[in-house]
């Protein structure tokens, strides 16, 4: 019972850290004024860590709780739709590529960064009923790759450094 309680408490703390990272990202100035909507995806450090240290169910739980709270605090229904689509697609693909075991944590993170953007673009195509929005994926694939590398390196360090803690 003690391990289960410790696990739940640790997941609660990790969810809180993901929320703080989301808040930090909201407060930071835009990365690029020329390309709107680009973010580093700092909360994904925690999501990837949870995926590797706890598993898919826990990563989905932490991710969706974070997405809903962030949308409630800083966004709206549209923010929620985009965020859920990105989170679900990225978690699905990261889990698949983690299981295949062909990529390191950095590779899985890159897949997560790109697929998160793809999920959001698919929602935009559906909502605005125009496929031309898909051209934005060219830019988002580049930025998703860069962010995925950075987030993946940080996540990899965390997974290794906290090996004995979790």
JSON list of N, CA and C in Angstrom, two decimals, residues 86-148:
[
{"chain": "A", "resi": 86, "resn": "UNK", "atom": "N", "xyz": [-3.20, 17.30, -30.02]},
{"chain": "A", "resi": 86, "resn": "UNK", "atom": "CA", "xyz": [-1.74, 17.19, -30.03]},
{"chain": "A", "resi": 86, "resn": "UNK", "atom": "C", "xyz": [-1.23, 16.20, -29.01]},
{"chain": "A", "resi": 87, "resn": "UNK", "atom": "N", "xyz": [-1.79, 16.26, -27.81]},
{"chain": "A", "resi": 87, "resn": "UNK", "atom": "CA", "xyz": [-1.35, 15.37, -26.73]},
{"chain": "A", "resi": 87, "resn": "UNK", "atom": "C", "xyz": [-1.65, 13.91, -27.04]},
{"chain": "A", "resi": 88, "resn": "UNK", "atom": "N", "xyz": [-2.84, 13.64, -27.52]},
{"chain": "A", "resi": 88, "resn": "UNK", "atom": "CA", "xyz": [-3.23, 12.25, -27.79]},
{"chain": "A", "resi": 88, "resn": "UNK", "atom": "C", "xyz": [-2.39, 11.66, -28.93]},
{"chain": "A", "resi": 89, "resn": "UNK", "atom": "N", "xyz": [-2.26, 12.40, -30.02]},
{"chain": "A", "resi": 89, "resn": "UNK", "atom": "CA", "xyz": [-1.47, 11.88, -31.14]},
{"chain": "A", "resi": 89, "resn": "UNK", "atom": "C", "xyz": [-0.01, 11.71, -30.76]},
{"chain": "A", "resi": 90, "resn": "UNK", "atom": "N", "xyz": [0.56, 12.68, -30.07]},
{"chain": "A", "resi": 90, "resn": "UNK", "atom": "CA", "xyz": [1.98, 12.56, -29.71]},
{"chain": "A", "resi": 90, "resn": "UNK", "atom": "C", "xyz": [2.21, 11.42, -28.73]},
{"chain": "A", "resi": 91, "resn": "UNK", "atom": "N", "xyz": [1.34, 11.25, -27.76]},
{"chain": "A", "resi": 91, "resn": "UNK", "atom": "CA", "xyz": [1.51, 10.14, -26.81]},
{"chain": "A", "resi": 91, "resn": "UNK", "atom": "C", "xyz": [1.36, 8.79, -27.51]},
{"chain": "A", "resi": 92, "resn": "UNK", "atom": "N", "xyz": [0.40, 8.69, -28.43]},
{"chain": "A", "resi": 92, "resn": "UNK", "atom": "CA", "xyz": [0.19, 7.44, -29.16]},
{"chain": "A", "resi": 92, "resn": "UNK", "atom": "C", "xyz": [1.45, 7.08, -29.96]},
{"chain": "A", "resi": 93, "resn": "UNK", "atom": "N", "xyz": [1.98, 8.04, -30.69]},
{"chain": "A", "resi": 93, "resn": "UNK", "atom": "CA", "xyz": [3.15, 7.76, -31.52]},
{"chain": "A", "resi": 93, "resn": "UNK", "atom": "C", "xyz": [4.42, 7.58, -30.70]},
{"chain": "A", "resi": 94, "resn": "UNK", "atom": "N", "xyz": [4.57, 8.36, -29.64]},
{"chain": "A", "resi": 94, "resn": "UNK", "atom": "CA", "xyz": [5.75, 8.18, -28.78]},
{"chain": "A", "resi": 94, "resn": "UNK", "atom": "C", "xyz": [5.72, 6.78, -28.15]},
{"chain": "A", "resi": 95, "resn": "UNK", "atom": "N", "xyz": [4.56, 6.34, -27.72]},
{"chain": "A", "resi": 95, "resn": "UNK", "atom": "CA", "xyz": [4.43, 5.01, -27.12]},
{"chain": "A", "resi": 95, "resn": "UNK", "atom": "C", "xyz": [4.77, 3.93, -28.15]},
{"chain": "A", "resi": 96, "resn": "UNK", "atom": "N", "xyz": [4.26, 4.08, -29.36]},
{"chain": "A", "resi": 96, "resn": "UNK", "atom": "CA", "xyz": [4.54, 3.11, -30.42]},
{"chain": "A", "resi": 96, "resn": "UNK", "atom": "C", "xyz": [6.04, 3.03, -30.70]},
{"chain": "A", "resi": 97, "resn": "UNK", "atom": "N", "xyz": [6.68, 4.19, -30.87]},
{"chain": "A", "resi": 97, "resn": "UNK", "atom": "CA", "xyz": [8.11, 4.19, -31.19]},
{"chain": "A", "resi": 97, "resn": "UNK", "atom": "C", "xyz": [8.97, 3.80, -30.00]},
{"chain": "A", "resi": 98, "resn": "UNK", "atom": "N", "xyz": [8.50, 4.03, -28.80]},
{"chain": "A", "resi": 98, "resn": "UNK", "atom": "CA", "xyz": [9.21, 3.55, -27.60]},
{"chain": "A", "resi": 98, "resn": "UNK", "atom": "C", "xyz": [9.18, 2.03, -27.57]},
{"chain": "A", "resi": 99, "resn": "UNK", "atom": "N", "xyz": [8.02, 1.44, -27.89]},
{"chain": "A", "resi": 99, "resn": "UNK", "atom": "CA", "xyz": [7.89, -0.03, -27.89]},
{"chain": "A", "resi": 99, "resn": "UNK", "atom": "C", "xyz": [8.71, -0.68, -28.99]},
{"chain": "A", "resi": 100, "resn": "UNK", "atom": "N", "xyz": [8.78, -0.04, -30.14]},
{"chain": "A", "resi": 100, "resn": "UNK", "atom": "CA", "xyz": [9.59, -0.57, -31.24]},
{"chain": "A", "resi": 100, "resn": "UNK", "atom": "C", "xyz": [11.06, -0.60, -30.86]},
{"chain": "A", "resi": 101, "resn": "UNK", "atom": "N", "xyz": [11.46, 0.33, -30.01]},
{"chain": "A", "resi": 101, "resn": "UNK", "atom": "CA", "xyz": [12.80, 0.39, -29.45]},
{"chain": "A", "resi": 101, "resn": "UNK", "atom": "C", "xyz": [13.90, 0.64, -30.50]},
{"chain": "A", "resi": 102, "resn": "UNK", "atom": "N", "xyz": [13.56, 1.39, -31.52]},
{"chain": "A", "resi": 102, "resn": "UNK", "atom": "CA", "xyz": [14.55, 1.76, -32.54]},
{"chain": "A", "resi": 102, "resn": "UNK", "atom": "C", "xyz": [15.18, 3.11, -32.25]},
{"chain": "A", "resi": 103, "resn": "UNK", "atom": "N", "xyz": [14.53, 3.90, -31.40]},
{"chain": "A", "resi": 103, "resn": "UNK", "atom": "CA", "xyz": [14.97, 5.27, -31.15]},
{"chain": "A", "resi": 103, "resn": "UNK", "atom": "C", "xyz": [15.29, 5.46, -29.68]},
{"chain": "A", "resi": 104, "resn": "UNK", "atom": "N", "xyz": [16.19, 6.40, -29.43]},
{"chain": "A", "resi": 104, "resn": "UNK", "atom": "CA", "xyz": [16.49, 6.81, -28.06]},
{"chain": "A", "resi": 104, "resn": "UNK", "atom": "C", "xyz": [15.34, 7.69, -27.55]},
{"chain": "A", "resi": 105, "resn": "UNK", "atom": "N", "xyz": [15.46, 8.14, -26.32]},
{"chain": "A", "resi": 105, "resn": "UNK", "atom": "CA", "xyz": [14.46, 9.06, -25.77]},
{"chain": "A", "resi": 105, "resn": "UNK", "atom": "C", "xyz": [14.41, 10.33, -26.63]},
{"chain": "A", "resi": 106, "resn": "UNK", "atom": "N", "xyz": [15.55, 10.77, -27.12]},
{"chain": "A", "resi": 106, "resn": "UNK", "atom": "CA", "xyz": [15.58, 11.97, -27.96]},
{"chain": "A", "resi": 106, "resn": "UNK", "atom": "C", "xyz": [14.79, 11.73, -29.24]},
{"chain": "A", "resi": 107, "resn": "UNK", "atom": "N", "xyz": [14.98, 10.59, -29.87]},
{"chain": "A", "resi": 107, "resn": "UNK", "atom": "CA", "xyz": [14.22, 10.26, -31.08]},
{"chain": "A", "resi": 107, "resn": "UNK", "atom": "C", "xyz": [12.72, 10.19, -30.82]},
{"chain": "A", "resi": 108, "resn": "UNK", "atom": "N", "xyz": [12.35, 9.58, -29.72]},
{"chain": "A", "resi": 108, "resn": "UNK", "atom": "CA", "xyz": [10.94, 9.49, -29.35]},
{"chain": "A", "resi": 108, "resn": "UNK", "atom": "C", "xyz": [10.38, 10.89, -29.08]},
{"chain": "A", "resi": 109, "resn": "UNK", "atom": "N", "xyz": [11.18, 11.74, -28.47]},
{"chain": "A", "resi": 109, "resn": "UNK", "atom": "CA", "xyz": [10.75, 13.11, -28.20]},
{"chain": "A", "resi": 109, "resn": "UNK", "atom": "C", "xyz": [10.55, 13.90, -29.50]},
{"chain": "A", "resi": 110, "resn": "UNK", "atom": "N", "xyz": [11.42, 13.70, -30.46]},
{"chain": "A", "resi": 110, "resn": "UNK", "atom": "CA", "xyz": [11.26, 14.36, -31.77]},
{"chain": "A", "resi": 110, "resn": "UNK", "atom": "C", "xyz": [9.95, 13.93, -32.41]},
{"chain": "A", "resi": 111, "resn": "UNK", "atom": "N", "xyz": [9.68, 12.64, -32.37]},
{"chain": "A", "resi": 111, "resn": "UNK", "atom": "CA", "xyz": [8.41, 12.13, -32.91]},
{"chain": "A", "resi": 111, "resn": "UNK", "atom": "C", "xyz": [7.24, 12.77, -32.18]},
{"chain": "A", "resi": 112, "resn": "UNK", "atom": "N", "xyz": [7.37, 12.92, -30.87]},
{"chain": "A", "resi": 112, "resn": "UNK", "atom": "CA", "xyz": [6.32, 13.58, -30.08]},
{"chain": "A", "resi": 112, "resn": "UNK", "atom": "C", "xyz": [6.13, 15.03, -30.47]},
{"chain": "A", "resi": 113, "resn": "UNK", "atom": "N", "xyz": [7.23, 15.75, -30.66]},
{"chain": "A", "resi": 113, "resn": "UNK", "atom": "CA", "xyz": [7.14, 17.17, -31.04]},
{"chain": "A", "resi": 113, "resn": "UNK", "atom": "C", "xyz": [6.46, 17.36, -32.39]},
{"chain": "A", "resi": 114, "resn": "UNK", "atom": "N", "xyz": [6.85, 16.56, -33.36]},
{"chain": "A", "resi": 114, "resn": "UNK", "atom": "CA", "xyz": [6.27, 16.68, -34.70]},
{"chain": "A", "resi": 114, "resn": "UNK", "atom": "C", "xyz": [4.81, 16.23, -34.70]},
{"chain": "A", "resi": 115, "resn": "UNK", "atom": "N", "xyz": [4.53, 15.10, -34.04]},
{"chain": "A", "resi": 115, "resn": "UNK", "atom": "CA", "xyz": [3.16, 14.59, -34.07]},
{"chain": "A", "resi": 115, "resn": "UNK", "atom": "C", "xyz": [2.20, 15.47, -33.25]},
{"chain": "A", "resi": 116, "resn": "UNK", "atom": "N", "xyz": [2.71, 16.12, -32.22]},
{"chain": "A", "resi": 116, "resn": "UNK", "atom": "CA", "xyz": [1.87, 17.07, -31.47]},
{"chain": "A", "resi": 116, "resn": "UNK", "atom": "C", "xyz": [1.40, 18.19, -32.42]},
{"chain": "A", "resi": 117, "resn": "UNK", "atom": "N", "xyz": [2.35, 18.72, -33.19]},
{"chain": "A", "resi": 117, "resn": "UNK", "atom": "CA", "xyz": [2.01, 19.76, -34.17]},
{"chain": "A", "resi": 117, "resn": "UNK", "atom": "C", "xyz": [1.05, 19.23, -35.23]},
{"chain": "A", "resi": 118, "resn": "UNK", "atom": "N", "xyz": [1.26, 18.00, -35.67]},
{"chain": "A", "resi": 118, "resn": "UNK", "atom": "CA", "xyz": [0.38, 17.40, -36.67]},
{"chain": "A", "resi": 118, "resn": "UNK", "atom": "C", "xyz": [-1.05, 17.28, -36.13]},
{"chain": "A", "resi": 119, "resn": "UNK", "atom": "N", "xyz": [-1.18, 16.85, -34.89]},
{"chain": "A", "resi": 119, "resn": "UNK", "atom": "CA", "xyz": [-2.51, 16.75, -34.28]},
{"chain": "A", "resi": 119, "resn": "UNK", "atom": "C", "xyz": [-3.22, 18.08, -34.27]},
{"chain": "A", "resi": 120, "resn": "UNK", "atom": "N", "xyz": [-2.49, 19.14, -33.95]},
{"chain": "A", "resi": 120, "resn": "UNK", "atom": "CA", "xyz": [-3.08, 20.47, -33.92]},
{"chain": "A", "resi": 120, "resn": "UNK", "atom": "C", "xyz": [-3.44, 20.95, -35.33]},
{"chain": "A", "resi": 121, "resn": "UNK", "atom": "N", "xyz": [-2.59, 20.66, -36.31]},
{"chain": "A", "resi": 121, "resn": "UNK", "atom": "CA", "xyz": [-2.88, 21.04, -37.69]},
{"chain": "A", "resi": 121, "resn": "UNK", "atom": "C", "xyz": [-4.12, 20.31, -38.20]},
{"chain": "A", "resi": 122, "resn": "UNK", "atom": "N", "xyz": [-4.26, 19.03, -37.85]},
{"chain": "A", "resi": 122, "resn": "UNK", "atom": "CA", "xyz": [-5.45, 18.27, -38.27]},
{"chain": "A", "resi": 122, "resn": "UNK", "atom": "C", "xyz": [-6.73, 18.88, -37.70]},
{"chain": "A", "resi": 123, "resn": "UNK", "atom": "N", "xyz": [-6.68, 19.34, -36.46]},
{"chain": "A", "resi": 123, "resn": "UNK", "atom": "CA", "xyz": [-7.84, 20.02, -35.87]},
{"chain": "A", "resi": 123, "resn": "UNK", "atom": "C", "xyz": [-8.13, 21.31, -36.64]},
{"chain": "A", "resi": 124, "resn": "UNK", "atom": "N", "xyz": [-7.10, 22.07, -36.95]},
{"chain": "A", "resi": 124, "resn": "UNK", "atom": "CA", "xyz": [-7.29, 23.33, -37.69]},
{"chain": "A", "resi": 124, "resn": "UNK", "atom": "C", "xyz": [-7.87, 23.06, -39.08]},
{"chain": "A", "resi": 125, "resn": "UNK", "atom": "N", "xyz": [-7.38, 22.04, -39.76]},
{"chain": "A", "resi": 125, "resn": "UNK", "atom": "CA", "xyz": [-7.91, 21.69, -41.09]},
{"chain": "A", "resi": 125, "resn": "UNK", "atom": "C", "xyz": [-9.40, 21.35, -40.96]},
{"chain": "A", "resi": 126, "resn": "UNK", "atom": "N", "xyz": [-9.74, 20.58, -39.95]},
{"chain": "A", "resi": 126, "resn": "UNK", "atom": "CA", "xyz": [-11.14, 20.20, -39.74]},
{"chain": "A", "resi": 126, "resn": "UNK", "atom": "C", "xyz": [-12.00, 21.42, -39.40]},
{"chain": "A", "resi": 127, "resn": "UNK", "atom": "N", "xyz": [-11.54, 22.26, -38.48]},
{"chain": "A", "resi": 127, "resn": "UNK", "atom": "CA", "xyz": [-12.34, 23.41, -38.04]},
{"chain": "A", "resi": 127, "resn": "UNK", "atom": "C", "xyz": [-12.50, 24.47, -39.12]},
{"chain": "A", "resi": 128, "resn": "UNK", "atom": "N", "xyz": [-11.43, 24.71, -39.86]},
{"chain": "A", "resi": 128, "resn": "UNK", "atom": "CA", "xyz": [-11.48, 25.78, -40.87]},
{"chain": "A", "resi": 128, "resn": "UNK", "atom": "C", "xyz": [-11.79, 25.26, -42.27]},
{"chain": "A", "resi": 129, "resn": "UNK", "atom": "N", "xyz": [-11.91, 23.95, -42.38]},
{"chain": "A", "resi": 129, "resn": "UNK", "atom": "CA", "xyz": [-12.30, 23.30, -43.64]},
{"chain": "A", "resi": 129, "resn": "UNK", "atom": "C", "xyz": [-11.41, 23.74, -44.81]},
{"chain": "A", "resi": 130, "resn": "UNK", "atom": "N", "xyz": [-10.11, 23.74, -44.56]},
{"chain": "A", "resi": 130, "resn": "UNK", "atom": "CA", "xyz": [-9.17, 24.07, -45.62]},
{"chain": "A", "resi": 130, "resn": "UNK", "atom": "C", "xyz": [-7.88, 23.28, -45.44]},
{"chain": "A", "resi": 131, "resn": "UNK", "atom": "N", "xyz": [-7.50, 22.58, -46.46]},
{"chain": "A", "resi": 131, "resn": "UNK", "atom": "CA", "xyz": [-6.29, 21.77, -46.42]},
{"chain": "A", "resi": 131, "resn": "UNK", "atom": "C", "xyz": [-5.03, 22.61, -46.50]},
{"chain": "A", "resi": 132, "resn": "UNK", "atom": "N", "xyz": [-5.14, 23.86, -46.95]},
{"chain": "A", "resi": 132, "resn": "UNK", "atom": "CA", "xyz": [-3.97, 24.72, -47.10]},
{"chain": "A", "resi": 132, "resn": "UNK", "atom": "C", "xyz": [-3.23, 24.95, -45.78]},
{"chain": "A", "resi": 133, "resn": "UNK", "atom": "N", "xyz": [-3.95, 24.85, -44.68]},
{"chain": "A", "resi": 133, "resn": "UNK", "atom": "CA", "xyz": [-3.31, 24.99, -43.37]},
{"chain": "A", "resi": 133, "resn": "UNK", "atom": "C", "xyz": [-2.22, 23.94, -43.20]},
{"chain": "A", "resi": 134, "resn": "UNK", "atom": "N", "xyz": [-2.36, 22.84, -43.90]},
{"chain": "A", "resi": 134, "resn": "UNK", "atom": "CA", "xyz": [-1.38, 21.76, -43.82]},
{"chain": "A", "resi": 134, "resn": "UNK", "atom": "C", "xyz": [0.02, 22.18, -44.24]},
{"chain": "A", "resi": 135, "resn": "UNK", "atom": "N", "xyz": [0.13, 23.20, -45.08]},
{"chain": "A", "resi": 135, "resn": "UNK", "atom": "CA", "xyz": [1.45, 23.68, -45.49]},
{"chain": "A", "resi": 135, "resn": "UNK", "atom": "C", "xyz": [2.26, 24.21, -44.31]},
{"chain": "A", "resi": 136, "resn": "UNK", "atom": "N", "xyz": [1.57, 24.62, -43.27]},
{"chain": "A", "resi": 136, "resn": "UNK", "atom": "CA", "xyz": [2.22, 25.11, -42.06]},
{"chain": "A", "resi": 136, "resn": "UNK", "atom": "C", "xyz": [3.03, 24.00, -41.38]},
{"chain": "A", "resi": 137, "resn": "UNK", "atom": "N", "xyz": [2.71, 22.73, -41.71]},
{"chain": "A", "resi": 137, "resn": "UNK", "atom": "CA", "xyz": [3.42, 21.60, -41.13]},
{"chain": "A", "resi": 137, "resn": "UNK", "atom": "C", "xyz": [4.89, 21.60, -41.52]},
{"chain": "A", "resi": 138, "resn": "UNK", "atom": "N", "xyz": [5.23, 22.20, -42.65]},
{"chain": "A", "resi": 138, "resn": "UNK", "atom": "CA", "xyz": [6.64, 22.26, -43.05]},
{"chain": "A", "resi": 138, "resn": "UNK", "atom": "C", "xyz": [7.44, 22.99, -41.98]},
{"chain": "A", "resi": 139, "resn": "UNK", "atom": "N", "xyz": [6.95, 24.17, -41.61]},
{"chain": "A", "resi": 139, "resn": "UNK", "atom": "CA", "xyz": [7.63, 24.96, -40.57]},
{"chain": "A", "resi": 139, "resn": "UNK", "atom": "C", "xyz": [7.53, 24.27, -39.22]},
{"chain": "A", "resi": 140, "resn": "UNK", "atom": "N", "xyz": [6.35, 23.74, -38.91]},
{"chain": "A", "resi": 140, "resn": "UNK", "atom": "CA", "xyz": [6.15, 23.09, -37.60]},
{"chain": "A", "resi": 140, "resn": "UNK", "atom": "C", "xyz": [6.97, 21.81, -37.46]},
{"chain": "A", "resi": 141, "resn": "UNK", "atom": "N", "xyz": [7.26, 21.14, -38.56]},
{"chain": "A", "resi": 141, "resn": "UNK", "atom": "CA", "xyz": [8.11, 19.95, -38.49]},
{"chain": "A", "resi": 141, "resn": "UNK", "atom": "C", "xyz": [9.53, 20.32, -38.11]},
{"chain": "A", "resi": 142, "resn": "UNK", "atom": "N", "xyz": [9.99, 21.43, -38.65]},
{"chain": "A", "resi": 142, "resn": "UNK", "atom": "CA", "xyz": [11.35, 21.90, -38.31]},
{"chain": "A", "resi": 142, "resn": "UNK", "atom": "C", "xyz": [11.41, 22.32, -36.85]},
{"chain": "A", "resi": 143, "resn": "UNK", "atom": "N", "xyz": [10.45, 23.14, -36.43]},
{"chain": "A", "resi": 143, "resn": "UNK", "atom": "CA", "xyz": [10.46, 23.60, -35.04]},
{"chain": "A", "resi": 143, "resn": "UNK", "atom": "C", "xyz": [10.16, 22.45, -34.07]},
{"chain": "A", "resi": 144, "resn": "UNK", "atom": "N", "xyz": [9.30, 21.53, -34.48]},
{"chain": "A", "resi": 144, "resn": "UNK", "atom": "CA", "xyz": [9.01, 20.35, -33.65]},
{"chain": "A", "resi": 144, "resn": "UNK", "atom": "C", "xyz": [10.23, 19.47, -33.47]},
{"chain": "A", "resi": 145, "resn": "UNK", "atom": "N", "xyz": [11.04, 19.39, -34.51]},
{"chain": "A", "resi": 145, "resn": "UNK", "atom": "CA", "xyz": [12.28, 18.60, -34.43]},
{"chain": "A", "resi": 145, "resn": "UNK", "atom": "C", "xyz": [13.27, 19.26, -33.47]},
{"chain": "A", "resi": 146, "resn": "UNK", "atom": "N", "xyz": [13.43, 20.56, -33.61]},
{"chain": "A", "resi": 146, "resn": "UNK", "atom": "CA", "xyz": [14.36, 21.29, -32.73]},
{"chain": "A", "resi": 146, "resn": "UNK", "atom": "C", "xyz": [13.90, 21.19, -31.27]},
{"chain": "A", "resi": 147, "resn": "UNK", "atom": "N", "xyz": [12.63, 21.45, -31.04]},
{"chain": "A", "resi": 147, "resn": "UNK", "atom": "CA", "xyz": [12.10, 21.35, -29.68]},
{"chain": "A", "resi": 147, "resn": "UNK", "atom": "C", "xyz": [12.20, 19.92, -29.17]},
{"chain": "A", "resi": 148, "resn": "UNK", "atom": "N", "xyz": [11.92, 18.95, -30.04]},
{"chain": "A", "resi": 148, "resn": "UNK", "atom": "CA", "xyz": [12.00, 17.55, -29.65]},
{"chain": "A", "resi": 148, "resn": "UNK", "atom": "C", "xyz": [13.40, 17.15, -29.21]}
]
